[in-house]
Structure formats: C-alpha cells, structure tokens
C-alpha cells in the first residue's frame, strides 16, 4: 500500500517527526493522523518554494509525486495521539 | 489563560480548522493537540513571508506576538483526535 511504501521512504523524516508521527522537537509538527491531502500539499509547498525552511526545503526538493503520496499516506495512517505516551 | 484568550481570537480560524481543531476541509491541517511552539512558528512563517498561502498569509498579517501565542495555546490545548467523531 501507499502507507507501507511511505513508512520506508520516511526513514529520514522520523529523525524529527518521530517514528509514530509525534515530533521529537518542539519546533516541529506532529504528523500522526494529519489529513493526507494537507500533508501532500505541505510537502509540495516546500518542494516548490511556497514554503521555505532550512531543513524541509532541501528534504522535499528531490521527491516525486509518488514519494509524496506514499509519505503522506504513511503519516496520515498513524493514530493522532501517538502510539505511546510520546506526546 | 492564553488558551482562553486564544479561543476567542480564533473565531475566524475555526471556519476552516474546526471548532475542535479538526479541519473541515481536506486541504487544511488539523491543529488539535499540535505542538504549541510549532504552531507559533507556522503562524509567524505566514506572517513573515516564509510561507505563502492565499488564505493564511493575509490572516496572519495583522497578528501580534500575543495573538499568536494565544491562538497557538488554544489549538495545542485541544485533544488531538478531536472532541467528537469529526476526524
């Protein structure tokens, strides 16, 4: 599925956004349970320059449409409150 | 508290992001339970031009530091899965 591919493609994302989609850094967003369409648009906004961020802009620069769909599907599939007491 | 002031200041925000912080539109993010620091940074990014969005850029343009702190505190205080079956 998209989400399963996305989990693999998100290997680098989890360093900041957490393996369960609950960010490990206060300045970064939780992504768990976020709307899939919004996640796609947010990544594309970094890729296409509508958002500028020192980390996310280069991260998104090389992503294909399929990569973005997969990664968004993965994070959207996670429970919004996290899988532990990680929030 | 900040969150109580924020609830009042967020009167216009809820049209898209939901009274419980669960967005009513697929293209827009849920904000309930999001990290307060991230919410502040995101609003400031729209205000300061690091993010460009047809709705959010003008929405954020007139916000003070205190407005941003209050609105962020309000959305961060809401349960991440929503208060009903609204997700």
XYZ file of C-alpha atoms in Angstrom:
174
model
C 0.000 0.000 0.000
C 0.977 3.640 -0.185
C 1.341 3.780 3.592
C 3.675 0.783 3.654
C 5.886 2.256 0.966
C 5.674 5.569 2.773
C 6.964 4.093 6.009
C 10.120 3.008 4.209
C 10.512 6.304 2.363
C 10.028 8.221 5.638
C 13.142 6.722 7.194
C 14.818 10.126 7.250
C 11.662 12.013 8.267
C 11.322 10.149 11.546
C 14.506 11.697 12.916
C 12.491 14.849 13.556
C 8.832 13.876 13.146
C 9.087 10.662 15.169
C 8.578 7.037 14.225
C 4.998 7.364 15.436
C 4.474 10.794 13.867
C 4.833 12.656 17.154
C 7.641 15.149 16.687
C 10.665 14.827 18.921
C 11.382 18.567 18.781
C 9.047 21.325 19.991
C 9.593 23.422 16.880
C 8.408 20.655 14.517
C 4.879 19.416 13.911
C 3.277 16.157 14.847
C 2.150 14.470 11.638
C 0.309 11.442 13.019
C -3.294 11.359 11.828
C -2.921 14.549 9.847
C -5.066 14.891 6.733
C -3.440 13.120 3.804
C -4.274 15.824 1.286
C -2.852 18.529 3.539
C 0.351 16.548 4.039
C 0.769 16.255 0.273
C 0.224 19.984 -0.186
C 2.623 20.883 2.616
C 5.446 18.755 1.185
C 4.821 20.169 -2.286
C 4.860 23.687 -0.850
C 8.369 23.077 0.475
C 9.442 21.429 -2.778
C 8.022 24.212 -4.934
C 9.140 27.151 -2.796
C 5.817 28.305 -1.387
C 7.291 27.418 1.991
C 10.923 27.968 2.851
C 12.590 26.050 5.661
C 16.257 25.227 6.217
C 15.573 21.515 6.639
C 12.342 20.833 4.782
C 13.122 22.697 1.580
C 16.111 20.508 0.676
C 14.365 17.395 2.039
C 11.424 17.906 -0.297
C 13.428 19.001 -3.312
C 14.018 15.526 -4.666
C 10.647 13.924 -4.019
C 8.444 12.569 -6.805
C 4.660 12.771 -6.818
C 4.568 9.096 -5.810
C 7.046 9.640 -2.985
C 4.889 12.463 -1.658
C 1.718 10.399 -1.904
C 3.341 7.492 -0.089
C 4.876 9.540 2.720
C 1.630 11.461 3.244
C -0.334 8.210 3.352
C 2.027 6.796 5.957
C 1.758 9.714 8.359
C -1.988 10.095 7.858
C -2.436 6.436 8.793
C -0.883 6.821 12.250
C -3.060 7.401 15.340
C -3.183 11.151 16.050
C -2.360 10.903 19.729
C 0.735 8.781 19.126
C 1.354 5.161 19.901
C 2.711 5.680 23.392
C 2.991 8.474 25.906
C 5.326 10.195 23.490
C 3.309 13.345 23.090
C -5.194 31.899 30.319
C -3.553 32.103 26.915
C -5.745 29.273 25.654
C -8.929 31.004 26.771
C -7.953 34.223 25.055
C -6.890 32.184 22.062
C -10.286 30.547 21.751
C -11.836 33.971 21.345
C -9.188 35.201 18.937
C -9.564 32.021 16.865
C -13.166 32.798 15.970
C -12.246 33.212 12.311
C -9.786 30.298 12.271
C -12.437 27.743 13.136
C -14.210 28.251 9.831
C -11.505 26.115 8.221
C -9.628 24.469 11.112
C -12.732 23.452 13.063
C -14.042 24.459 16.481
C -12.306 21.359 17.872
C -9.172 21.820 15.780
C -10.095 19.107 13.285
C -10.114 20.760 9.864
C -13.347 20.761 7.928
C -11.521 20.740 4.564
C -9.161 18.016 3.315
C -6.602 20.520 2.116
C -6.197 22.131 5.557
C -4.449 20.769 8.627
C -5.865 19.555 11.877
C -4.419 21.730 14.641
C -5.786 19.996 17.738
C -3.009 18.861 20.043
C -0.304 20.211 17.781
C 2.888 21.407 19.444
C 2.472 24.971 20.694
C 5.920 26.104 19.600
C 5.388 24.732 16.104
C 2.014 26.475 15.834
C 3.639 29.778 16.767
C 6.382 29.287 14.192
C 3.908 28.305 11.472
C 1.750 31.393 12.000
C 4.830 33.602 12.053
C 6.070 31.961 8.853
C 2.853 33.034 7.110
C 3.037 36.486 8.670
C 6.677 36.991 7.746
C 6.547 35.514 4.243
C 8.467 32.275 4.767
C 5.205 30.562 3.843
C 2.870 31.883 1.213
C -0.794 30.877 1.138
C -3.785 32.683 -0.322
C -5.767 32.472 2.914
C -3.186 32.183 5.670
C -0.837 34.938 4.553
C -3.436 37.706 4.912
C -4.927 36.064 8.011
C -1.580 36.155 9.783
C -0.501 39.570 8.564
C -2.144 41.519 11.377
C -1.378 39.270 14.326
C 0.688 40.437 17.285
C 3.113 38.242 19.191
C 0.498 37.912 21.940
C -2.236 36.994 19.448
C -0.014 34.271 18.030
C 0.876 32.931 21.479
C -2.792 32.842 22.480
C -4.071 31.169 19.310
C -1.272 28.600 19.406
C -2.014 27.844 23.062
C -5.688 27.332 22.265
C -5.147 24.814 19.470
C -2.370 22.995 21.318
C -4.732 22.525 24.273
C -7.348 20.602 22.280
C -7.358 16.771 22.244
C -5.507 15.586 19.116
C -8.161 13.152 17.973
C -10.929 15.751 18.147
C -13.783 16.075 20.556
C -16.261 14.024 18.557
C -16.194 11.745 15.529
C -15.260 14.769 13.472
C -11.971 13.492 12.200
